[in-house]
mmCIF file of C-alpha atoms in Angstrom:
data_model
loop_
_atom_site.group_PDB
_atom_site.id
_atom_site.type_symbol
_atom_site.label_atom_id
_atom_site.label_comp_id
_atom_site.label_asym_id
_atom_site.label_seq_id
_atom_site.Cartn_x
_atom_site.Cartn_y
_atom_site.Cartn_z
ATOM 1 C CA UNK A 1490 9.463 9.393 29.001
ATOM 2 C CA UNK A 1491 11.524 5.773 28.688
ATOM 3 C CA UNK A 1492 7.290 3.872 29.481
ATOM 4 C CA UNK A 1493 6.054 6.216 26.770
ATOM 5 C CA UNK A 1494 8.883 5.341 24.133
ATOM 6 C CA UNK A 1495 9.041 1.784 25.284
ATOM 7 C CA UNK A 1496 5.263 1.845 24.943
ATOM 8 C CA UNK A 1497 5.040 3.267 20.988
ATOM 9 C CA UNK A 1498 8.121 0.881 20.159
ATOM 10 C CA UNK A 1499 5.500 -2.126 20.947
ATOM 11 C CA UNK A 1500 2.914 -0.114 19.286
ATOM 12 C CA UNK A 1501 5.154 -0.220 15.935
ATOM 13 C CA UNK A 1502 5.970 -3.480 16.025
ATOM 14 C CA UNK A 1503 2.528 -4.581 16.775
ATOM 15 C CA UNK A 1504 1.731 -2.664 13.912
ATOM 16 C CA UNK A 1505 4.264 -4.149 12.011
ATOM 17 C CA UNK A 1506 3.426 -7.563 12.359
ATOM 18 C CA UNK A 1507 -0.009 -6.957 11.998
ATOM 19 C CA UNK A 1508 1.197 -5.650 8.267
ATOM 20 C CA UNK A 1509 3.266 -8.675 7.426
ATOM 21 C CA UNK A 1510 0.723 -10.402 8.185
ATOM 22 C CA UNK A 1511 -2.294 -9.314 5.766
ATOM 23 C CA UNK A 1512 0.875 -9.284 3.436
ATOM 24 C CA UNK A 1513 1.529 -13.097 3.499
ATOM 25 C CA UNK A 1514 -2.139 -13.181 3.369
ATOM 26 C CA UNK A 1515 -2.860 -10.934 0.567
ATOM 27 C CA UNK A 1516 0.323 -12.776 -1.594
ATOM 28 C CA UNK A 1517 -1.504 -16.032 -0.668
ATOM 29 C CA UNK A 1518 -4.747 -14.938 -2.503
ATOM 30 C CA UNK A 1519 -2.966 -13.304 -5.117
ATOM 31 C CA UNK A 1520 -1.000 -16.646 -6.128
ATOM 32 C CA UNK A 1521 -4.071 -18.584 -6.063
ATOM 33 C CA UNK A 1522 -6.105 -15.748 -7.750
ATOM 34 C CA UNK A 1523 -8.165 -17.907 -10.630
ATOM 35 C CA UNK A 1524 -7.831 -14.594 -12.869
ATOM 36 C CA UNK A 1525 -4.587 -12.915 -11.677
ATOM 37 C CA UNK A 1526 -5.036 -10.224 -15.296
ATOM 38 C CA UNK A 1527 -8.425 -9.172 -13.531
ATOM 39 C CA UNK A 1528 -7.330 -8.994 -10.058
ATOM 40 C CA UNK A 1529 -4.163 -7.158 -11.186
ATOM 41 C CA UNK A 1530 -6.954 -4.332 -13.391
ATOM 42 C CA UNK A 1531 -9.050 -3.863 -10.292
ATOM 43 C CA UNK A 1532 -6.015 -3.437 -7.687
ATOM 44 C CA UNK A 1533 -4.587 -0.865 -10.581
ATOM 45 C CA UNK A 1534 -8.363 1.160 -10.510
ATOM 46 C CA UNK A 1535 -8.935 0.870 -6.947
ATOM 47 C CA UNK A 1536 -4.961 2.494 -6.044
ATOM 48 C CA UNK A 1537 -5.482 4.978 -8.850
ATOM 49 C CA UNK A 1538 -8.886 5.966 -7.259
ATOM 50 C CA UNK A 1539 -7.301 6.069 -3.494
ATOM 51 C CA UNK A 1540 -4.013 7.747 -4.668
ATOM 52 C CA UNK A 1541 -6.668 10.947 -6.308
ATOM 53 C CA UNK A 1542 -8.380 10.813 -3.028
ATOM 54 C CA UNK A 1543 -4.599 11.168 -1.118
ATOM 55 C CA UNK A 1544 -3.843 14.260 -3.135
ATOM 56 C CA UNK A 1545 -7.505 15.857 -3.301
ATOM 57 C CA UNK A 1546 -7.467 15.579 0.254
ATOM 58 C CA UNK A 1547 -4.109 17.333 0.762
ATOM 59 C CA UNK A 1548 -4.968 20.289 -1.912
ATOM 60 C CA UNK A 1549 -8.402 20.825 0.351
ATOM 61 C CA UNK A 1550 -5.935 21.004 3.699
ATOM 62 C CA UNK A 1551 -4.371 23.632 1.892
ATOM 63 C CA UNK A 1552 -1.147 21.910 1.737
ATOM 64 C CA UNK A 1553 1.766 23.148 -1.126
ATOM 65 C CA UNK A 1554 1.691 20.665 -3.869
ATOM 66 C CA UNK A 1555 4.976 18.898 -2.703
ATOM 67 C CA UNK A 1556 3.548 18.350 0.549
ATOM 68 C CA UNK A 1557 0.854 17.064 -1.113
ATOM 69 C CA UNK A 1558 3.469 14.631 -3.103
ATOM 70 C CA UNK A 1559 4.877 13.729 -0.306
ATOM 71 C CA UNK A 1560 1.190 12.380 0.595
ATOM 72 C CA UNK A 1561 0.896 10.353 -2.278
ATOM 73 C CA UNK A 1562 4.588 9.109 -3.428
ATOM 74 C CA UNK A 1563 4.867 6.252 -0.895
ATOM 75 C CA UNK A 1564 1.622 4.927 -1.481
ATOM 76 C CA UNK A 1565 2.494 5.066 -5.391
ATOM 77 C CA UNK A 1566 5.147 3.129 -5.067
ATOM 78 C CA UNK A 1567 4.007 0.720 -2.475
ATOM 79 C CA UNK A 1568 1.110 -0.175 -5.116
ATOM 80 C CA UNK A 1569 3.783 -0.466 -7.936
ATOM 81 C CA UNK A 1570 6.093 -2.846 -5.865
ATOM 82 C CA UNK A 1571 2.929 -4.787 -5.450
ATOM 83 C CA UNK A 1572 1.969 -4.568 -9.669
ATOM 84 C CA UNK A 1573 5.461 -5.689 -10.135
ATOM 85 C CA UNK A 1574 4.957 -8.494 -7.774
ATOM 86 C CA UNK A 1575 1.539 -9.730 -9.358
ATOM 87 C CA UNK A 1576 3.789 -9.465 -12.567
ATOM 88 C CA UNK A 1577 6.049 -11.719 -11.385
ATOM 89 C CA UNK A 1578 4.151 -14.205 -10.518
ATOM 90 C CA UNK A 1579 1.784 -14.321 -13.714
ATOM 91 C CA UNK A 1580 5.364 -14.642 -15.271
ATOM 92 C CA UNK A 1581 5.610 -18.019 -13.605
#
C-alpha cells in the first residue's frame, strides 16, 4: 500500500509540473500575443464550447444537474482566472 501511494504522489507531482509548465508557456505566448483582443475572443469561444461539451456529457451519463455542475464549475473558473489574467496584462 505505502509503493502504491508513494507511487501516485510522484504521479501528481509529475503531473503537476508538467501543468506549470504549459502554464509559463502558455503566459509566455499570451504576453507576446501580437493581437491579445483576438486571442482573448477565441480562448472565450473555444472554453464556452468545451464547458457545453462538460455538461452535455454529464446530462447523457445521467448524472443530477449538480453533479453535472460540479463537472463544469472548476473548469469555469479556471478559464475566468485565465480572462482576468489576459485582462491584466492588455491593461499594461
Amino acid at each position: 500500500m505505502k509503493k502504491q501511494i508513494t507511487a501516485l504522489e510522484s504521479a501528481v507531482v509529475l503531473h503537476s509540473a508538467q501543468i506549470l509548465a504549459m502554464e509559463c508557456l502558455l503566459r509566455a505566448m499570451i504576453v507576446t500575443h501580437p493581437n491579445r483582443a483576438q486571442l482573448k475572443d477565441a480562448f472565450q469561444r473555444i472554453a464556452a464550447e468545451l464547458e457545453q461539451r462538460l455538461a452535455d456529457a454529464g446530462f447523457e451519463n445521467g448524472l443530477p444537474v449538480d453533479s453535472a455542475r460540479t463537472l463544469v464549475e472548476p473548469f469555469h473558473s479556471r478559464t475566468d482566472d485565465w480572462i482576468t489574467w489576459v485582462d491584466l496584462i492588455a491593461a499594461e
